[in-house]
GROMACS .gro file of C-alpha atoms in nm:
model
  442
    1VAL     CA    1  -4.251  -4.661  -1.027
    2SER     CA    2  -4.398  -4.978  -0.851
    3PRO     CA    3  -4.212  -5.109  -0.564
    4GLY     CA    4  -4.135  -5.415  -0.745
    5CYS     CA    5  -3.978  -5.247  -1.007
    6ARG     CA    6  -3.741  -5.041  -0.773
    7GLY     CA    7  -3.644  -5.380  -0.661
    8ALA     CA    8  -3.562  -5.516  -1.011
    9GLN     CA    9  -3.355  -5.219  -1.015
   10GLY     CA   10  -3.163  -5.241  -0.710
   11ARG     CA   11  -3.091  -5.599  -0.825
   12PHE     CA   12  -2.937  -5.538  -1.167
   13ALA     CA   13  -2.754  -5.229  -0.991
   14TYR     CA   14  -2.603  -5.519  -0.757
   15LYS     CA   15  -2.550  -5.742  -1.072
   16LEU     CA   16  -2.386  -5.454  -1.285
   17LEU     CA   17  -2.137  -5.385  -1.007
   18HIS     CA   18  -2.000  -5.739  -0.940
   19ASP     CA   19  -1.990  -5.773  -1.286
   20LEU     CA   20  -1.805  -5.484  -1.371
   21PHE     CA   21  -1.528  -5.528  -1.102
   22ASP     CA   22  -1.479  -5.889  -1.107
   23ASN     CA   23  -1.166  -5.888  -1.323
   24TYR     CA   24  -1.095  -5.521  -1.276
   25SER     CA   25  -0.805  -5.362  -1.146
   26SER     CA   26  -0.769  -5.015  -1.086
   27ALA     CA   27  -0.413  -5.001  -1.075
   28LEU     CA   28  -0.345  -5.007  -1.502
   29ARG     CA   29  -0.434  -4.725  -1.735
   30PRO     CA   30  -0.789  -4.850  -1.854
   31VAL     CA   31  -0.689  -4.861  -2.245
   32GLU     CA   32  -0.732  -5.134  -2.496
   33ASP     CA   33  -0.423  -5.028  -2.703
   34THR     CA   34  -0.119  -4.927  -2.436
   35ASP     CA   35   0.026  -4.748  -2.711
   36ARG     CA   36  -0.259  -4.492  -2.749
   37ALA     CA   37  -0.281  -4.190  -2.523
   38LEU     CA   38  -0.547  -4.172  -2.303
   39ASN     CA   39  -0.766  -3.803  -2.305
   40VAL     CA   40  -0.851  -3.696  -2.021
   41THR     CA   41  -1.033  -3.346  -1.998
   42LEU     CA   42  -1.022  -3.118  -1.682
   43GLN     CA   43  -1.238  -2.806  -1.617
   44VAL     CA   44  -1.231  -2.608  -1.299
   45THR     CA   45  -1.475  -2.441  -1.108
   46LEU     CA   46  -1.377  -2.119  -0.905
   47SER     CA   47  -1.597  -2.128  -0.574
   48GLN     CA   48  -1.445  -1.874  -0.328
   49ILE     CA   49  -1.087  -1.715  -0.247
   50ILE     CA   50  -1.028  -1.790   0.121
   51ASP     CA   51  -0.710  -1.609   0.126
   52MET     CA   52  -0.437  -1.432   0.009
   53ASP     CA   53  -0.120  -1.410   0.196
   54GLU     CA   54   0.098  -1.146   0.042
   55ARG     CA   55   0.374  -1.204   0.295
   56ASN     CA   56   0.425  -1.553   0.217
   57GLN     CA   57   0.289  -1.537  -0.139
   58VAL     CA   58   0.042  -1.818  -0.097
   59LEU     CA   59  -0.329  -1.801  -0.239
   60THR     CA   60  -0.602  -2.027  -0.078
   61THR     CA   61  -0.878  -2.093  -0.309
   62TYR     CA   62  -1.182  -2.365  -0.297
   63LEU     CA   63  -1.252  -2.533  -0.628
   64TRP     CA   64  -1.463  -2.762  -0.833
   65VAL     CA   65  -1.242  -2.999  -1.025
   66ARG     CA   66  -1.418  -3.216  -1.285
   67GLN     CA   67  -1.234  -3.468  -1.469
   68THR     CA   68  -1.366  -3.679  -1.716
   69TRP     CA   69  -1.212  -3.981  -1.942
   70LEU     CA   70  -1.297  -4.313  -2.103
   71ASP     CA   71  -1.231  -4.658  -1.897
   72ALA     CA   72  -1.261  -4.882  -2.204
   73HIS     CA   73  -1.296  -5.194  -1.915
   74LEU     CA   74  -1.601  -5.059  -1.779
   75THR     CA   75  -1.856  -5.035  -2.057
   76TRP     CA   76  -2.210  -5.260  -2.046
   77ASP     CA   77  -2.501  -5.350  -2.244
   78LYS     CA   78  -2.758  -5.136  -2.068
   79ASP     CA   79  -3.073  -5.362  -2.164
   80GLU     CA   80  -2.908  -5.618  -2.011
   81TYR     CA   81  -2.960  -5.458  -1.673
   82GLY     CA   82  -3.287  -5.320  -1.705
   83GLY     CA   83  -3.193  -5.003  -1.875
   84ILE     CA   84  -2.933  -4.903  -1.603
   85ASP     CA   85  -2.766  -4.592  -1.794
   86SER     CA   86  -2.507  -4.472  -1.556
   87ILE     CA   87  -2.406  -4.570  -1.170
   88ARG     CA   88  -2.263  -4.359  -0.888
   89ILE     CA   89  -1.993  -4.553  -0.705
   90PRO     CA   90  -1.705  -4.440  -0.456
   91SER     CA   91  -1.393  -4.319  -0.702
   92SER     CA   92  -1.174  -4.526  -0.522
   93TYR     CA   93  -1.299  -4.847  -0.721
   94VAL     CA   94  -1.200  -4.710  -1.063
   95TRP     CA   95  -0.881  -4.597  -1.215
   96ARG     CA   96  -0.813  -4.224  -1.156
   97PRO     CA   97  -0.566  -3.988  -1.362
   98ASP     CA   98  -0.311  -3.867  -1.084
   99ILE     CA   99  -0.389  -3.476  -1.182
  100ILE     CA  100  -0.238  -3.298  -0.887
  101LEU     CA  101  -0.170  -2.916  -0.855
  102TYR     CA  102   0.201  -2.881  -0.977
  103ASN     CA  103   0.237  -2.550  -0.750
  104ASN     CA  104   0.097  -2.659  -0.417
  105ALA     CA  105   0.229  -2.427  -0.152
  106ASP     CA  106   0.054  -2.649   0.138
  107GLU     CA  107   0.235  -2.871   0.367
  108ARG     CA  108  -0.024  -3.186   0.385
  109PHE     CA  109  -0.031  -3.196  -0.001
  110GLY     CA  110  -0.406  -3.287   0.078
  111GLY     CA  111  -0.569  -3.334  -0.262
  112SER     CA  112  -0.920  -3.392  -0.376
  113MET     CA  113  -1.202  -3.496  -0.159
  114GLU     CA  114  -1.276  -3.905  -0.200
  115THR     CA  115  -1.591  -3.832  -0.405
  116ASN     CA  116  -1.833  -4.061  -0.595
  117VAL     CA  117  -1.755  -4.095  -0.986
  118VAL     CA  118  -2.045  -4.133  -1.240
  119LEU     CA  119  -1.992  -4.441  -1.460
  120ARG     CA  120  -2.196  -4.452  -1.758
  121SER     CA  121  -2.255  -4.739  -1.996
  122ASP     CA  122  -2.022  -4.675  -2.232
  123GLY     CA  123  -1.734  -4.622  -2.037
  124HIS     CA  124  -1.720  -4.233  -1.981
  125ILE     CA  125  -1.633  -4.155  -1.630
  126MET     CA  126  -1.673  -3.810  -1.488
  127TRP     CA  127  -1.542  -3.701  -1.118
  128ASP     CA  128  -1.631  -3.406  -0.938
  129SER     CA  129  -1.453  -3.306  -0.651
  130PRO     CA  130  -1.419  -3.034  -0.433
  131ALA     CA  131  -1.051  -2.912  -0.343
  132ILE     CA  132  -0.950  -2.644  -0.097
  133THR     CA  133  -0.566  -2.600  -0.263
  134LYS     CA  134  -0.310  -2.355  -0.162
  135SER     CA  135  -0.071  -2.239  -0.445
  136SER     CA  136   0.195  -2.050  -0.468
  137CYS     CA  137   0.160  -1.676  -0.631
  138LYS     CA  138   0.394  -1.456  -0.722
  139VAL     CA  139   0.282  -1.130  -0.535
  140ASP     CA  140   0.393  -0.769  -0.680
  141VAL     CA  141   0.297  -0.543  -0.453
  142SER     CA  142   0.448  -0.225  -0.639
  143TYR     CA  143   0.101  -0.060  -0.690
  144PHE     CA  144  -0.027  -0.149  -0.295
  145PRO     CA  145  -0.302  -0.072  -0.229
  146PHE     CA  146  -0.384  -0.016  -0.602
  147ASP     CA  147  -0.236  -0.337  -0.702
  148GLY     CA  148  -0.345  -0.629  -0.906
  149GLN     CA  149  -0.236  -0.974  -0.904
  150ARG     CA  150  -0.189  -1.275  -1.163
  151CYS     CA  151  -0.204  -1.611  -0.983
  152HIS     CA  152  -0.145  -1.909  -1.166
  153LEU     CA  153  -0.287  -2.261  -1.108
  154THR     CA  154  -0.086  -2.531  -1.328
  155PHE     CA  155  -0.271  -2.910  -1.338
  156GLY     CA  156  -0.069  -3.185  -1.454
  157SER     CA  157  -0.024  -3.572  -1.418
  158TRP     CA  158   0.257  -3.631  -1.202
  159THR     CA  159   0.354  -3.970  -1.350
  160TYR     CA  160   0.207  -4.018  -1.692
  161ASN     CA  161   0.355  -3.823  -1.966
  162GLY     CA  162   0.185  -3.722  -2.297
  163ASN     CA  163   0.236  -4.048  -2.446
  164GLN     CA  164   0.010  -4.217  -2.190
  165ILE     CA  165  -0.252  -3.897  -2.075
  166ASP     CA  166  -0.355  -3.673  -2.303
  167LEU     CA  167  -0.456  -3.367  -2.093
  168ARG     CA  168  -0.668  -3.115  -2.238
  169ASN     CA  169  -0.887  -2.810  -2.087
  170GLN     CA  170  -1.264  -2.877  -2.154
  171LEU     CA  171  -1.331  -2.478  -2.218
  172ASP     CA  172  -1.093  -2.153  -2.256
  173ALA     CA  173  -1.198  -2.019  -1.920
  174GLY     CA  174  -1.243  -2.135  -1.563
  175ASP     CA  175  -1.601  -2.108  -1.475
  176LEU     CA  176  -1.715  -1.837  -1.235
  177THR     CA  177  -2.093  -1.859  -1.247
  178ASP     CA  178  -2.086  -2.030  -0.879
  179PHE     CA  179  -1.792  -1.757  -0.754
  180VAL     CA  180  -1.866  -1.632  -0.378
  181GLU     CA  181  -1.789  -1.233  -0.410
  182ASN     CA  182  -1.469  -1.178  -0.208
  183VAL     CA  183  -1.467  -0.842   0.022
  184GLU     CA  184  -1.079  -0.794  -0.053
  185TRP     CA  185  -1.010  -0.910  -0.419
  186GLU     CA  186  -1.226  -0.869  -0.750
  187VAL     CA  187  -1.179  -1.184  -0.989
  188LEU     CA  188  -1.145  -1.009  -1.348
  189GLY     CA  189  -1.129  -1.339  -1.537
  190MET     CA  190  -0.986  -1.672  -1.524
  191PRO     CA  191  -0.858  -1.804  -1.875
  192ALA     CA  192  -0.695  -2.148  -1.926
  193THR     CA  193  -0.389  -2.240  -2.120
  194ARG     CA  194  -0.261  -2.582  -2.254
  195ASN     CA  195   0.110  -2.658  -2.217
  196VAL     CA  196   0.329  -2.880  -2.283
  197ILE     CA  197   0.697  -2.892  -2.154
  198THR     CA  198   0.949  -3.114  -2.181
  199TYR     CA  199   1.161  -3.109  -1.863
  200GLY     CA  200   1.505  -3.187  -1.797
  201CYS     CA  201   1.456  -3.524  -1.601
  202CYS     CA  202   1.270  -3.679  -1.913
  203SER     CA  203   1.267  -3.668  -2.303
  204GLU     CA  204   0.897  -3.730  -2.307
  205PRO     CA  205   0.638  -3.418  -2.286
  206TYR     CA  206   0.427  -3.348  -2.025
  207PRO     CA  207   0.123  -3.173  -2.058
  208ASP     CA  208  -0.049  -2.926  -1.815
  209VAL     CA  209  -0.359  -2.706  -1.799
  210THR     CA  210  -0.293  -2.343  -1.641
  211TYR     CA  211  -0.584  -2.145  -1.522
  212THR     CA  212  -0.467  -1.800  -1.481
  213LEU     CA  213  -0.661  -1.627  -1.191
  214LEU     CA  214  -0.665  -1.234  -1.251
  215LEU     CA  215  -0.730  -1.024  -0.930
  216ARG     CA  216  -0.756  -0.669  -0.868
  217ARG     CA  217  -0.758  -0.553  -0.513
  218ARG     CA  218  -1.053  -0.342  -0.369
  219ALA     CA  219  -0.884  -0.058  -0.213
  220SER     CA  220  -1.109   0.138  -0.030
  221PHE     CA  221  -1.054  -0.036   0.265
  222TYR     CA  222  -0.685   0.075   0.270
  223ILE     CA  223  -0.794   0.407   0.115
  224PHE     CA  224  -0.981   0.476   0.432
  225ASN     CA  225  -0.762   0.312   0.688
  226LEU     CA  226  -0.380   0.389   0.616
  227LEU     CA  227  -0.347   0.618   0.319
  228LEU     CA  228  -0.613   0.913   0.436
  229PRO     CA  229  -0.499   0.948   0.802
  230CYS     CA  230  -0.145   0.921   0.631
  231ILE     CA  231  -0.229   1.244   0.433
  232MET     CA  232  -0.415   1.434   0.718
  233VAL     CA  233  -0.112   1.378   0.930
  234SER     CA  234   0.100   1.501   0.673
  235PHE     CA  235  -0.085   1.807   0.599
  236LEU     CA  236  -0.006   1.844   1.021
  237ALA     CA  237   0.365   1.883   0.943
  238PRO     CA  238   0.394   2.237   0.773
  239LEU     CA  239   0.174   2.365   1.061
  240GLY     CA  240   0.456   2.335   1.285
  241PHE     CA  241   0.627   2.621   1.098
  242TYR     CA  242   0.276   2.846   1.155
  243LEU     CA  243   0.307   2.754   1.542
  244PRO     CA  244   0.443   3.050   1.740
  245ALA     CA  245   0.821   3.018   1.862
  246ASP     CA  246   0.737   3.116   2.194
  247SER     CA  247   0.525   2.828   2.241
  248GLY     CA  248   0.805   2.551   2.281
  249GLU     CA  249   0.560   2.277   2.097
  250LYS     CA  250   0.724   2.357   1.759
  251VAL     CA  251   0.979   2.066   1.764
  252SER     CA  252   0.708   1.826   1.967
  253LEU     CA  253   0.491   1.853   1.667
  254GLY     CA  254   0.707   1.745   1.427
  255VAL     CA  255   0.856   1.471   1.627
  256THR     CA  256   0.488   1.351   1.695
  257VAL     CA  257   0.393   1.338   1.366
  258LEU     CA  258   0.688   1.177   1.254
  259LEU     CA  259   0.616   0.898   1.531
  260ALA     CA  260   0.261   0.840   1.361
  261LEU     CA  261   0.396   0.816   1.024
  262THR     CA  262   0.629   0.537   1.158
  263VAL     CA  263   0.353   0.296   1.346
  264PHE     CA  264   0.134   0.335   0.996
  265GLN     CA  265   0.459   0.237   0.863
  266LEU     CA  266   0.500  -0.054   1.067
  267LEU     CA  267   0.152  -0.159   0.989
  268VAL     CA  268   0.203  -0.221   0.595
  269ALA     CA  269   0.541  -0.400   0.647
  270GLU     CA  270   0.393  -0.620   0.859
  271SER     CA  271   0.177  -0.740   0.566
  272MET     CA  272   0.404  -0.723   0.288
  273PRO     CA  273   0.633  -0.965   0.152
  274PRO     CA  274   1.052  -0.887   0.217
  275SER     CA  275   1.131  -0.808  -0.098
  276GLU     CA  276   1.295  -0.519  -0.307
  277SER     CA  277   0.990  -0.376  -0.465
  278VAL     CA  278   0.843  -0.100  -0.210
  279PRO     CA  279   0.493  -0.067  -0.211
  280LEU     CA  280   0.352   0.256  -0.325
  281ILE     CA  281   0.210   0.361  -0.035
  282GLY     CA  282   0.534   0.250   0.175
  283LYS     CA  283   0.670   0.525  -0.082
  284TYR     CA  284   0.462   0.779   0.020
  285TYR     CA  285   0.551   0.718   0.376
  286ILE     CA  286   0.900   0.717   0.330
  287ALA     CA  287   0.887   1.062   0.149
  288THR     CA  288   0.644   1.178   0.401
  289MET     CA  289   0.892   1.087   0.670
  290THR     CA  290   1.181   1.252   0.523
  291MET     CA  291   1.005   1.559   0.476
  292ILE     CA  292   0.886   1.549   0.842
  293THR     CA  293   1.257   1.479   0.906
  294ALA     CA  294   1.372   1.778   0.728
  295SER     CA  295   1.106   2.030   0.854
  296THR     CA  296   1.188   1.934   1.204
  297ALA     CA  297   1.545   2.016   1.140
  298LEU     CA  298   1.420   2.344   0.972
  299THR     CA  299   1.265   2.435   1.265
  300ILE     CA  300   1.555   2.387   1.505
  301PHE     CA  301   1.721   2.613   1.282
  302ILE     CA  302   1.486   2.897   1.275
  303MET     CA  303   1.413   2.865   1.650
  304ASN     CA  304   1.790   2.927   1.708
  305VAL     CA  305   1.725   3.244   1.467
  306HIS     CA  306   1.437   3.349   1.643
  307HIS     CA  307   1.609   3.307   2.024
  308CYS     CA  308   1.913   3.564   1.881
  309GLY     CA  309   1.992   3.775   2.172
  310PRO     CA  310   2.107   4.112   2.209
  311GLY     CA  311   2.454   4.003   2.176
  312ALA     CA  312   2.416   3.865   1.838
  313ARG     CA  313   2.509   4.042   1.491
  314PRO     CA  314   2.315   4.296   1.314
  315VAL     CA  315   2.134   4.141   1.039
  316PRO     CA  316   2.347   4.140   0.689
  317PRO     CA  317   2.242   4.394   0.468
  318TRP     CA  318   2.130   4.115   0.163
  319ALA     CA  319   1.921   3.914   0.443
  320ARG     CA  320   1.771   4.271   0.547
  321ARG     CA  321   1.699   4.322   0.167
  322LEU     CA  322   1.573   3.958   0.079
  323ILE     CA  323   1.418   3.847   0.371
  324LEU     CA  324   1.263   4.111   0.535
  325HIS     CA  325   1.206   4.323   0.249
  326HIS     CA  326   1.104   4.067  -0.040
  327MET     CA  327   0.986   3.763   0.101
  328ALA     CA  328   0.806   3.958   0.395
  329ARG     CA  329   0.589   4.079   0.101
  330LEU     CA  330   0.565   3.750  -0.052
  331CYS     CA  331   0.471   3.550   0.265
  332CYS     CA  332   0.251   3.874   0.389
  333VAL     CA  333   0.435   3.883   0.718
  334TYR     CA  334   0.386   4.234   0.859
  335GLU     CA  335   0.363   4.371   1.232
  336VAL     CA  336   0.083   4.487   1.413
  337GLY     CA  337  -0.047   4.800   1.216
  338GLU     CA  338   0.069   4.712   0.904
  339SER     CA  339  -0.083   4.552   0.584
  340CYS     CA  340  -0.002   4.318   0.301
  341LYS     CA  341  -0.098   4.560   0.054
  342SER     CA  342   0.100   4.854   0.208
  343PRO     CA  343   0.405   4.702   0.400
  344GLN     CA  344   0.590   4.926   0.637
  345ARG     CA  345   0.894   4.826   0.792
  346ALA     CA  346   0.920   4.839   1.150
  347GLN     CA  347   1.277   4.927   1.144
  348GLY     CA  348   1.180   5.242   0.970
  349GLY     CA  349   0.928   5.343   1.221
  350GLN     CA  350   1.155   5.261   1.499
  351ALA     CA  351   1.467   5.485   1.345
  352ALA     CA  352   1.188   5.756   1.276
  353VAL     CA  353   1.114   5.768   1.658
  354GLY     CA  354   1.501   5.755   1.742
  355ASP     CA  355   1.559   6.087   1.479
  356THR     CA  356   1.372   6.335   1.706
  357GLY     CA  357   1.667   6.484   1.820
  358GLU     CA  358   2.045   6.528   1.651
  359PRO     CA  359   2.220   6.225   1.524
  360GLY     CA  360   2.352   6.033   1.823
  361GLU     CA  361   2.153   6.204   2.119
  362SER     CA  362   1.782   6.089   2.264
  363PRO     CA  363   1.511   6.311   2.263
  364GLY     CA  364   1.576   6.358   2.612
  365GLU     CA  365   1.888   6.445   2.580
  366GLY     CA  366   1.824   6.710   2.305
  367GLN     CA  367   1.549   6.860   2.552
  368VAL     CA  368   1.827   6.882   2.841
  369GLY     CA  369   2.062   7.043   2.606
  370THR     CA  370   1.803   7.307   2.533
  371GLU     CA  371   1.714   7.372   2.860
  372VAL     CA  372   2.085   7.382   2.943
  373ARG     CA  373   2.162   7.614   2.694
  374GLY     CA  374   1.821   7.845   2.726
  375CYS     CA  375   1.820   7.872   3.094
  376PRO     CA  376   2.034   8.134   3.267
  377TRP     CA  377   2.358   8.049   3.425
  378ASP     CA  378   2.293   8.175   3.765
  379HIS     CA  379   1.924   8.049   3.806
  380CYS     CA  380   1.934   7.667   3.672
  381LEU     CA  381   2.077   7.390   3.833
  382CYS     CA  382   2.123   7.155   3.497
  383HIS     CA  383   2.508   7.324   3.469
  384HIS     CA  384   2.631   7.100   3.722
  385ASP     CA  385   2.899   6.845   3.566
  386ALA     CA  386   2.782   6.539   3.746
  387LEU     CA  387   2.390   6.599   3.642
  388LEU     CA  388   2.481   6.637   3.336
  389ARG     CA  389   2.744   6.327   3.318
  390ASN     CA  390   2.449   6.109   3.466
  391VAL     CA  391   2.207   6.260   3.232
  392GLY     CA  392   2.431   6.140   2.950
  393TYR     CA  393   2.498   5.790   3.133
  394ILE     CA  394   2.102   5.762   3.110
  395ALA     CA  395   2.073   5.838   2.770
  396GLY     CA  396   2.331   5.625   2.639
  397CYS     CA  397   2.183   5.294   2.860
  398PHE     CA  398   1.880   5.412   2.668
  399ARG     CA  399   1.991   5.412   2.327
  400ARG     CA  400   2.209   5.064   2.368
  401HIS     CA  401   1.911   4.908   2.491
  402ARG     CA  402   1.653   5.034   2.211
  403ALA     CA  403   1.954   4.926   1.961
  404ASN     CA  404   1.949   4.600   2.119
  405GLN     CA  405   1.563   4.590   2.100
  406ARG     CA  406   1.577   4.650   1.744
  407ARG     CA  407   1.843   4.401   1.637
  408THR     CA  408   1.677   4.121   1.858
  409GLY     CA  409   1.339   4.208   1.716
  410GLU     CA  410   1.483   4.197   1.337
  411TRP     CA  411   1.609   3.865   1.406
  412LYS     CA  412   1.230   3.752   1.502
  413LYS     CA  413   1.093   3.891   1.205
  414VAL     CA  414   1.365   3.691   0.991
  415ALA     CA  415   1.244   3.368   1.164
  416LYS     CA  416   0.902   3.463   1.145
  417VAL     CA  417   0.935   3.525   0.776
  418MET     CA  418   1.142   3.227   0.726
  419ASP     CA  419   0.881   3.006   0.902
  420ARG     CA  420   0.608   3.121   0.663
  421PHE     CA  421   0.802   3.067   0.370
  422PHE     CA  422   0.895   2.678   0.445
  423MET     CA  423   0.539   2.660   0.589
  424TRP     CA  424   0.420   2.740   0.205
  425VAL     CA  425   0.710   2.539   0.065
  426PHE     CA  426   0.599   2.232   0.278
  427PHE     CA  427   0.210   2.234   0.200
  428LEU     CA  428   0.330   2.271  -0.180
  429MET     CA  429   0.532   1.936  -0.133
  430VAL     CA  430   0.261   1.741   0.042
  431PHE     CA  431  -0.008   1.836  -0.201
  432LEU     CA  432   0.244   1.760  -0.488
  433MET     CA  433   0.330   1.401  -0.340
  434SER     CA  434  -0.051   1.302  -0.283
  435VAL     CA  435  -0.165   1.405  -0.595
  436LEU     CA  436   0.160   1.157  -0.730
  437VAL     CA  437   0.030   0.876  -0.542
  438LEU     CA  438  -0.301   0.881  -0.660
  439GLY     CA  439  -0.154   0.938  -1.015
  440ASN     CA  440   0.021   0.656  -1.010
  441ALA     CA  441  -0.216   0.434  -0.838
  442ALA     CA  442  -0.491   0.580  -1.152
   0.00000   0.00000   0.00000
């Protein structure tokens, strides 16, 4: 195109702009018949999800909003203006529909950017404007971090009713071709629906276009940072039963695990809205903390059983039969020299040692009696009464000491069997809870 032709085009454009807006007012609805509704077409393109604030239930998105309508007062014959078919002018020059986001959650109510509009010779106007919107979104965190959300973006005219502006969606869904992938959320779709609602304030219908943004959370970040550490810490709790009672660290381990889970619980609670629906991972934390609290209480009880002293009562017969025989064989608890396949009760071996002499006397005492009865009366000093009383006293002390040791050992074995039994029970509980959480997530 020659420079002279370009200059002619510029002069025609200035003349066209002057002629169009000489007697034009952007305050009135641009229709020839005021009783007819003006058709406005809306199309939304999702460019980016900036933020999803679950605690305040606000979704921040970057949108491209396209509105098209027909202005009956802005038409021209393109042949009279050097063949100019379209011009681009500031949007403030023309009448614009007051289409806003109904569920706007921005405190500043910042609308679309003041961009240019494309005006064609037949009066059709196309207005493309980018907008960063903050919309209210009802967040359901029942299955966090394996949750999905449905956020609505409702657009409509604020002052014009359906008899003045007929708002329609151009496509059946929002445009996702230019969407920038989000690291936390996956967009499954953005269907669009047109609704006509009659509000309580007015008798006229008000049409709106609602875009439903279908989101699914990418859970890998939360699995590796919140769920897996909790599962690994939870498997430490049953090991407190395996820890030897004499180490003095059984209760400390349970309390430490409980504090660690409390920290994870606080991290989840800070990002979740204070609603009645408890997240799935929160339920797992609460169940695990309850289990660890119960295991710590049982550990304290078993520690008392383990440290039963010589003054304790003997093990009851039912406990001896149930715990020391059946449960010990089930949990593979055996003393040195025993095995799981052929368990031998420790108290039986100890009783055999005590049966070397007659009932009620120790081996030393039986041997002394034999010597007393076998030695000649006039050649042995053992016949003195004082010596016999001292030997009987020593033998009695030895029998009482051995009985106390046997009683203490039985209570220690009862505590050990109970430790092993509860260890396997709590291991099974942790495994079932983990499988239940993953099953609900699926």
